[in-house]
Coordinates of C-alpha atoms in Angstrom, one line a residue:
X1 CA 0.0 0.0 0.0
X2 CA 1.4 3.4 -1.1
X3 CA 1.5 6.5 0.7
X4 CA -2.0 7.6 -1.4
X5 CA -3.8 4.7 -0.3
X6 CA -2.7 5.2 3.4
X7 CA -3.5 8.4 3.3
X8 CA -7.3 7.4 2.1
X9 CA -7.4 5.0 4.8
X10 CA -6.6 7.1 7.7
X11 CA -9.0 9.5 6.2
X12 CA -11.6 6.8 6.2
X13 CA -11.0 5.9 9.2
X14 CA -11.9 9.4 10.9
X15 CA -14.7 9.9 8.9
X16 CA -16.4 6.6 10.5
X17 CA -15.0 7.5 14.2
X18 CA -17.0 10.8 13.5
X19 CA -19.9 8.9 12.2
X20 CA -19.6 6.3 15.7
X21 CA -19.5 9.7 18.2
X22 CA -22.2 11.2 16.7
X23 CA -24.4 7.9 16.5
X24 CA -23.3 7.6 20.5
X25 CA -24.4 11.4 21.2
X26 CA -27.9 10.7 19.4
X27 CA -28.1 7.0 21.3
X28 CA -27.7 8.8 24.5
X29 CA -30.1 12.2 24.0
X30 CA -32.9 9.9 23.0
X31 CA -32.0 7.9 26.3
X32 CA -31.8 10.8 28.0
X33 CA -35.2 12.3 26.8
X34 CA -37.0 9.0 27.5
X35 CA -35.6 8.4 31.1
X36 CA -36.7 12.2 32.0
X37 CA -38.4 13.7 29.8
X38 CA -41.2 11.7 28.3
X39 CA -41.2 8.5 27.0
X40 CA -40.5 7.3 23.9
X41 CA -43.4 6.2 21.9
X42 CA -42.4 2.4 20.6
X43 CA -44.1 1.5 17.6
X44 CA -46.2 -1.5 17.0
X45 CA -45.3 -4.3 14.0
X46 CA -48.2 -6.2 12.1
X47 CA -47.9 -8.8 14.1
X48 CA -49.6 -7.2 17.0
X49 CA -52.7 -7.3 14.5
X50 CA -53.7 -10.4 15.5
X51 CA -57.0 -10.0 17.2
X52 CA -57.5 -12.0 20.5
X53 CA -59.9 -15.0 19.3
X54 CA -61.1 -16.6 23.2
X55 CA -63.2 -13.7 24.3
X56 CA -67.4 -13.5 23.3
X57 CA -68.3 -11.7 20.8
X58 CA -69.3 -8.0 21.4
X59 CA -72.8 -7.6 22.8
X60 CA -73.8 -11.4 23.4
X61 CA -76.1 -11.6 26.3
X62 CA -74.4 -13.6 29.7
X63 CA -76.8 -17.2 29.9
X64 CA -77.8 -18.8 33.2
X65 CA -77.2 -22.3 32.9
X66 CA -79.3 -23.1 35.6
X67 CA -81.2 -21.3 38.8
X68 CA -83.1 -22.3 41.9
X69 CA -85.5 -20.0 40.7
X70 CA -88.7 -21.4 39.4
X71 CA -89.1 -20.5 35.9
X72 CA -92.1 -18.2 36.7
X73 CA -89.7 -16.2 39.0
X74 CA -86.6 -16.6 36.6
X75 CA -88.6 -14.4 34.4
X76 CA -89.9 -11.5 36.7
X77 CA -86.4 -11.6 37.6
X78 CA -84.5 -11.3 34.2
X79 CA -84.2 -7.8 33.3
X80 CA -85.2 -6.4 29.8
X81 CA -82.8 -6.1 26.8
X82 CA -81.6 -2.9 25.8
X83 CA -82.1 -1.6 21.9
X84 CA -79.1 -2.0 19.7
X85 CA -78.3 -0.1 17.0
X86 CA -76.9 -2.7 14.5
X87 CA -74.9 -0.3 12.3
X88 CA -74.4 3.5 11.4
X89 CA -72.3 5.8 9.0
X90 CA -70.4 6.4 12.3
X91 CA -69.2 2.5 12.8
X92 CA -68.7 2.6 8.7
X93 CA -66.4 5.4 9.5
X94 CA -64.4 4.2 12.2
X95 CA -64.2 0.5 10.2
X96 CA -62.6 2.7 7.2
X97 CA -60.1 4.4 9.5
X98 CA -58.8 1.5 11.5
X99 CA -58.0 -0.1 8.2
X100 CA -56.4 2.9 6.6
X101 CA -53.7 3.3 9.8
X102 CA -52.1 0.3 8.6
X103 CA -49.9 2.4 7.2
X104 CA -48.6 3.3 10.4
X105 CA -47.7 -0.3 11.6
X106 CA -44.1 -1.5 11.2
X107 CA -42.9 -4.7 9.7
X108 CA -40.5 -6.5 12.4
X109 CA -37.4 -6.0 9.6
X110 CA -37.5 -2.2 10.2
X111 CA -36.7 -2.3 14.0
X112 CA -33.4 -4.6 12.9
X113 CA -31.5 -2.7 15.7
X114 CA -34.0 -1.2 18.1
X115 CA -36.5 -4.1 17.7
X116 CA -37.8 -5.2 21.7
X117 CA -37.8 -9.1 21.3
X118 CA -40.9 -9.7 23.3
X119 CA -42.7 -12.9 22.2
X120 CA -44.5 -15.3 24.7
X121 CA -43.9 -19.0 23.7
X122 CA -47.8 -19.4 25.3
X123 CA -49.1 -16.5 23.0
X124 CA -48.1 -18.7 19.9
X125 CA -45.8 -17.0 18.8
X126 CA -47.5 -13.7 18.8
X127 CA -46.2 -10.2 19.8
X128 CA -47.4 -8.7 23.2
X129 CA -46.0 -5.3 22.6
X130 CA -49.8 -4.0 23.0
X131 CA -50.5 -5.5 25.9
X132 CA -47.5 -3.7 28.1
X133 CA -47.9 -0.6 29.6
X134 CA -45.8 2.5 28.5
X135 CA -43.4 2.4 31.4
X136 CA -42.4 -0.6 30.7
X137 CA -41.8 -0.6 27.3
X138 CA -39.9 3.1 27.8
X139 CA -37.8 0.8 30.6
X140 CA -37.4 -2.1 27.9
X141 CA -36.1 0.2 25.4
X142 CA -33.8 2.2 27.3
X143 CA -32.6 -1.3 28.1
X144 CA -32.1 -1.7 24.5
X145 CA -30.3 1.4 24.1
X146 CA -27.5 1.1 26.5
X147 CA -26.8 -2.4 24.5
X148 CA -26.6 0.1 21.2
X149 CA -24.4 2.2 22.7
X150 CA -22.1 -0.5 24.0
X151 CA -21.7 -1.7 20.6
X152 CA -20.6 1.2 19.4
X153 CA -17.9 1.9 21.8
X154 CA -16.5 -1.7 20.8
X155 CA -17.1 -0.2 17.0
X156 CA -14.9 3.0 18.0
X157 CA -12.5 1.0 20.0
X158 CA -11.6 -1.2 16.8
X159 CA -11.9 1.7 14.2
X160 CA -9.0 3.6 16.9
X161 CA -7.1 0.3 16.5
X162 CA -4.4 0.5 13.4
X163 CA -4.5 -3.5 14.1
X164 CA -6.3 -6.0 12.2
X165 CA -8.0 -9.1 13.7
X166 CA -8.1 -12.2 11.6
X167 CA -10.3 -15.3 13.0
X168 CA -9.4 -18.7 11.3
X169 CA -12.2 -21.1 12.8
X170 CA -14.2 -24.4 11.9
X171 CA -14.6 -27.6 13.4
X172 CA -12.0 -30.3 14.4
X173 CA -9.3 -31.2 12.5
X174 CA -10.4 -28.6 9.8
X175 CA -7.0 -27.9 9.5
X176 CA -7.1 -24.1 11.1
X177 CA -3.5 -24.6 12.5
X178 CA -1.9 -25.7 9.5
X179 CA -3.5 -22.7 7.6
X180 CA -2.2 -20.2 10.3
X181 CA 0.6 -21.8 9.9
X182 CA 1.1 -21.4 6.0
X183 CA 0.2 -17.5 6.5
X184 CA 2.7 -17.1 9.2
X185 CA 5.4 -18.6 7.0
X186 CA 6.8 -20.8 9.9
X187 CA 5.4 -23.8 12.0
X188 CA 4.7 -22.1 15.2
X189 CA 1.1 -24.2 15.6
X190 CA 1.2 -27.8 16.6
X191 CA -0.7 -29.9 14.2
X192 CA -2.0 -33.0 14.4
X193 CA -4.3 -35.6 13.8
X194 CA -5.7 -35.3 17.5
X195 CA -7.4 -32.1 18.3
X196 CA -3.9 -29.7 19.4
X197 CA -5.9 -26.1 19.7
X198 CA -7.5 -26.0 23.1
X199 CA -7.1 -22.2 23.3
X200 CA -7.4 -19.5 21.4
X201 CA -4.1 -18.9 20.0
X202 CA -3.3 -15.2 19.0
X203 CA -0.7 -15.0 16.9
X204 CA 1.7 -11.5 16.5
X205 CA 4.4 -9.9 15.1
X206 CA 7.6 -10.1 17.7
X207 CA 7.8 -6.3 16.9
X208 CA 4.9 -5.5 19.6
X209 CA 7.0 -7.0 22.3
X210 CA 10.1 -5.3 22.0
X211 CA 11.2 -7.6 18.8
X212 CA 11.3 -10.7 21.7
X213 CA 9.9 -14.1 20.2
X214 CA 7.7 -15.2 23.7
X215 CA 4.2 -16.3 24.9
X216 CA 2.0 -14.7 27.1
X217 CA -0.4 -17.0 28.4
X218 CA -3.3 -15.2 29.7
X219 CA -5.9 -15.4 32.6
X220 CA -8.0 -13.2 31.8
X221 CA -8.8 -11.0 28.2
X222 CA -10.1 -8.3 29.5
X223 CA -7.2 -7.6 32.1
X224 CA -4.4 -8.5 29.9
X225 CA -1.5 -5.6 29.3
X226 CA 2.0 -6.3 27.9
X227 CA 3.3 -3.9 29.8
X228 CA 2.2 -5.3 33.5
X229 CA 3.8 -8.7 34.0
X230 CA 1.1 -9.3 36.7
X231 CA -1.6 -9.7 33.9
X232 CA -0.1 -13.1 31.9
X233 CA 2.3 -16.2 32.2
X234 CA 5.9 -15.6 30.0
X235 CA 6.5 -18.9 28.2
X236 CA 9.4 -19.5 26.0
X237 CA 8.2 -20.9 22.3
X238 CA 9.8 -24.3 23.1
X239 CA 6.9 -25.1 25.1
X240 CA 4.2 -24.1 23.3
X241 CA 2.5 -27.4 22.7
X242 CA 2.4 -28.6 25.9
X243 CA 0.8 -25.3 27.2
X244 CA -1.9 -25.4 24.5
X245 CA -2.9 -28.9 25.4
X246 CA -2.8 -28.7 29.2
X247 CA -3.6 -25.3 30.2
X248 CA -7.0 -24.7 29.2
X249 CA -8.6 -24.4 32.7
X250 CA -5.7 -21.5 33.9
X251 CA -5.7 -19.6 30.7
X252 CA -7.9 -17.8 28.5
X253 CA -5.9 -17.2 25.8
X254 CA -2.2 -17.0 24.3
X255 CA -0.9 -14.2 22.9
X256 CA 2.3 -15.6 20.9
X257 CA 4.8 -12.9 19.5
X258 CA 6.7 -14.4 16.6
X259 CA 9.1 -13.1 13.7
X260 CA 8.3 -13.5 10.3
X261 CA 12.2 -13.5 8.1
X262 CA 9.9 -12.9 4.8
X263 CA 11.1 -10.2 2.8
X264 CA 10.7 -8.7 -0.7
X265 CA 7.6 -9.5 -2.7
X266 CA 7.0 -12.1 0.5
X267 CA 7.0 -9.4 2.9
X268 CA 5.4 -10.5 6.6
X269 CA 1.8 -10.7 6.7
X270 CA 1.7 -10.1 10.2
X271 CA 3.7 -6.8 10.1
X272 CA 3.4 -4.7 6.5
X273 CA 4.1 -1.3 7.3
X274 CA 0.7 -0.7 7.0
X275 CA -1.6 -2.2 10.1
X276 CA -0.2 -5.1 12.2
X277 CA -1.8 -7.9 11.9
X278 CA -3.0 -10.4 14.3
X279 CA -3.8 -13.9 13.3
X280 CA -6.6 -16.2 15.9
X281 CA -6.4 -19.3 15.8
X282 CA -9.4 -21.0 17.3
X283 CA -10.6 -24.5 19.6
X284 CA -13.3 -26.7 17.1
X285 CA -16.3 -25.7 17.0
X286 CA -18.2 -29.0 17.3
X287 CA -15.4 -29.8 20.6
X288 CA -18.0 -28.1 23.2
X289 CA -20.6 -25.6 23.9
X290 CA -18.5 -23.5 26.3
X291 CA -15.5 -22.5 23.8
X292 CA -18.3 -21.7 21.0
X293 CA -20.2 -19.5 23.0
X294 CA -17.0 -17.7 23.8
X295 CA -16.1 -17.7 19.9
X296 CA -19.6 -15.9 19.3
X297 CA -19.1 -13.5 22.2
X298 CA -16.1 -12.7 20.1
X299 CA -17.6 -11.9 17.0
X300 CA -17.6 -7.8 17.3
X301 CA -13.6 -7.4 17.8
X302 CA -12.7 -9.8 14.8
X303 CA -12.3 -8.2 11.2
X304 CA -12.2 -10.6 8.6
X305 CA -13.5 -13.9 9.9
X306 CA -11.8 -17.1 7.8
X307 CA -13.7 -20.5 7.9
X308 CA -12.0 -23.9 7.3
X309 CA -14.1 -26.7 5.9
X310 CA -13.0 -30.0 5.7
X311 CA -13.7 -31.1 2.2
X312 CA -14.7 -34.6 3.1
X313 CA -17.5 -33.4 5.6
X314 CA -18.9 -30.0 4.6
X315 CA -20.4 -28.2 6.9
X316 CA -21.2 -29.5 10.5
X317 CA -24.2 -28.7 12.8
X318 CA -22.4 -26.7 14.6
X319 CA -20.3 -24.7 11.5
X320 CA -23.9 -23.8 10.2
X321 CA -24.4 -22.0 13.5
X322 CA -21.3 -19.9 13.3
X323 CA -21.6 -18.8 9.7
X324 CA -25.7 -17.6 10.6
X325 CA -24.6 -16.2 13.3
X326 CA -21.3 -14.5 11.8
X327 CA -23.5 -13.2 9.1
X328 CA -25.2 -10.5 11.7
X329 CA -21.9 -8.6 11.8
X330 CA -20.2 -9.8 8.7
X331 CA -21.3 -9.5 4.9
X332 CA -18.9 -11.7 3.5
X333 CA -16.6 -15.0 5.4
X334 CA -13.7 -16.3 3.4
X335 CA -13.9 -20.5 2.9
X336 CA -10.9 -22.5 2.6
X337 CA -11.7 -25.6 1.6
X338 CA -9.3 -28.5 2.8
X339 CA -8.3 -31.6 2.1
X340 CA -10.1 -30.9 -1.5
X341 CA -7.2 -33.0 -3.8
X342 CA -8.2 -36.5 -1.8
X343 CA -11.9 -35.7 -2.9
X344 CA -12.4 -37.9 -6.1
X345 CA -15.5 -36.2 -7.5
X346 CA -14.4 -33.0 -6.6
X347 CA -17.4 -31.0 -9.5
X348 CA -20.3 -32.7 -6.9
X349 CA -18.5 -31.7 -3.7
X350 CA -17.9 -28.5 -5.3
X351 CA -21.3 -27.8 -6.3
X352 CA -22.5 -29.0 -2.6
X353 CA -20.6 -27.0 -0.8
X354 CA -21.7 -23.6 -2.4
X355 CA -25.1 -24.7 -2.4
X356 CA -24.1 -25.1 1.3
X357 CA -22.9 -21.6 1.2
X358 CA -25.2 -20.3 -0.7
X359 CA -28.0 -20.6 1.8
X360 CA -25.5 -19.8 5.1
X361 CA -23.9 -16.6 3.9
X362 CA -25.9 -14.9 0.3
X363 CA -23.4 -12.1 0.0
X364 CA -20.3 -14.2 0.2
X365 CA -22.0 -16.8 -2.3
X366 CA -22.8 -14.3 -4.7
X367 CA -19.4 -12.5 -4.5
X368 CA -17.4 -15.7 -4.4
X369 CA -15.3 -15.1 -7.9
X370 CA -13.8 -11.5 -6.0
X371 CA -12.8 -12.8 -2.5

């Protein structure tokens, strides 16, 4: 990248820090007005149309089933019915004005980030917006808005970040390590057969740590600084493996600071002059609940996200989780496809696997000849 095209990418980059302040101030003057000054008025979808179908029918005299009464004395007793007007221009009006403020109903799809998920699995399935009180939907959605804002701080906080976050995931023995590997230029990920990755290994250029090849295992993410020893575990790279097998109780994560002797037209991925870098590699997906969870927590700091398929069993269960739920924050998810040479019909797995995609992640399907 030449000086231009840095130069339009800084640029870029304060225009959308500007746009992320200004979307925060708005966030929090509409929370603001709403927690003190009146609140908000939430609008209701179509599907709060629905018309409650248990109760009687308007106007149907209450029947006694039975009495003590004689029937002589049940009808003394029984009072007159009232006259009822069956129907006037006045009803005819209202009928034709109820219908004509559909217009003013919302379709679920335009609240995609405001939208107050309140469905009742004994309702059916239908919205009970209209049957909360204002308070509490004015409570609700300020709710919702401190989770907007929050997201938008992470947003900033990556945007400030000249770094770039790279996630290589898929299931076991996708062959995640031995792609990091291949990017890195050096073998600094056990692989194996047997499952090797139980953490998440973030891989950097040595530059960030004084130009010192080492790990930092880490307790805790959020706590982690490389300048307070107090926040990880030094390891030299010799023992890498055993630490990634055995340590995944005690640690979170590792943080492994590595050189890259590429030069010339091969210069270091990691470290281009340009942004540094960083390279995760992840656990399997399918290996348990817990380390996926954390892998979709995860999903707002990452970048570009990288998915490794093994050609031989498409796309798991649990793959076809990720790549829906990746597909909220990302438009398009590169797929490397492994082990693909020791497929023999490799036109039908070809075509199986985009249909596969086609279905997970649209935009990366229909832009698959420029990624």
């Amino acid at each position: 990248m030449n000086s231009t095209q840095d130069q339009l990418f800084a640029d870029k980059c304060r225009r959308l820090h500007t746009y992320l302040l200004g979307t925060k101030a708005l966030l929090r003057e509409i929370g603001e007005y709403n927690r003190t000054k009146w609140p908000v008025h939430y609008p209701l979808t179509r599907l709060a149309q629905n018309p409650p179908q248990s109760y009687p029918a308007q106007g149907a005299p209450l029947r006694r089933s039975n009495s003590m009464l004689s029937p002589e004395a049940a009808s003394e007793a029984a009072e007159p019915q009232g006259l009822r007007r069956a129907q006037t221009a006045e009803d005819i009006l209202d009928s034709n004005a109820s219908s004509s403020d559909d217009w003013r109903l919302l379709d679920p799809s335009d609240l995609s980030v405001l939208r107050l998920d309140l469905r009742l699995s004994n309702h059916g399935g239908s919205d009970v917006m209209g049957s909360l009180e204002q308070s509490s939907i004015a409570r609700l959605f300020d709710e919702r808005l401190t989770q907007c804002e929050g997201h938008v701080d992470k947003l900033i906080a990556r945007v400030a970040d000249r770094s770039s976050k790279i996630l290589v995931t898929g299931d076991l023995n996708a062959g995640k390590s031995t792609l990091v590997n291949a990017l890195v230029g050096r073998d600094i990920l056990p692989s194996d057969q047997q499952p090797c990755t139980m953490l998440f290994c973030e891989v950097l250029d040595a530059s960030l740590n004084g130009d010192v090849e080492e790990i930092h295992a880490v307790p805790s993410i959020d706590l982690y600084d490389r300048q307070n020893p107090a926040t990880f575990v030094a390891v030299p790279m010799r023992d890498l493996e055993d630490i990634v097998m055995d340590n995944e109780e005690q640690f979170q994560q590792l943080k492994i600071y590595t050189r890259d002797s590429r030069t010339g037209e091969k210069a270091s991925l990691l470290h281009n002059g340009v942004v540094n870098v960083a390279l995760i590699d992840s656990p399997g997906l399918n290996r348990d609940s817990l380390k996926t969870t954390q892998l979709f927590a995860r999903q707002e700091e990452i970048d570009v996200v990288v998915f490794v398929v093994n050609a031989e069993n498409h796309f798991t269960l649990s793959g076809q989780d990720f790549l829906l739920n990746a597909g909220n924050e990302k438009a398009h998810i590169f797929i490397v496809v492994n082990r693909f040479d020791a497929i023999r019909r490799k036109d039908r797995c070809e075509r199986m696997i985009l249909d596969q995609i086609r279905h997970l992640s649209p935009l990366t399907y229909a832009e698959r000849e420029d990624l």
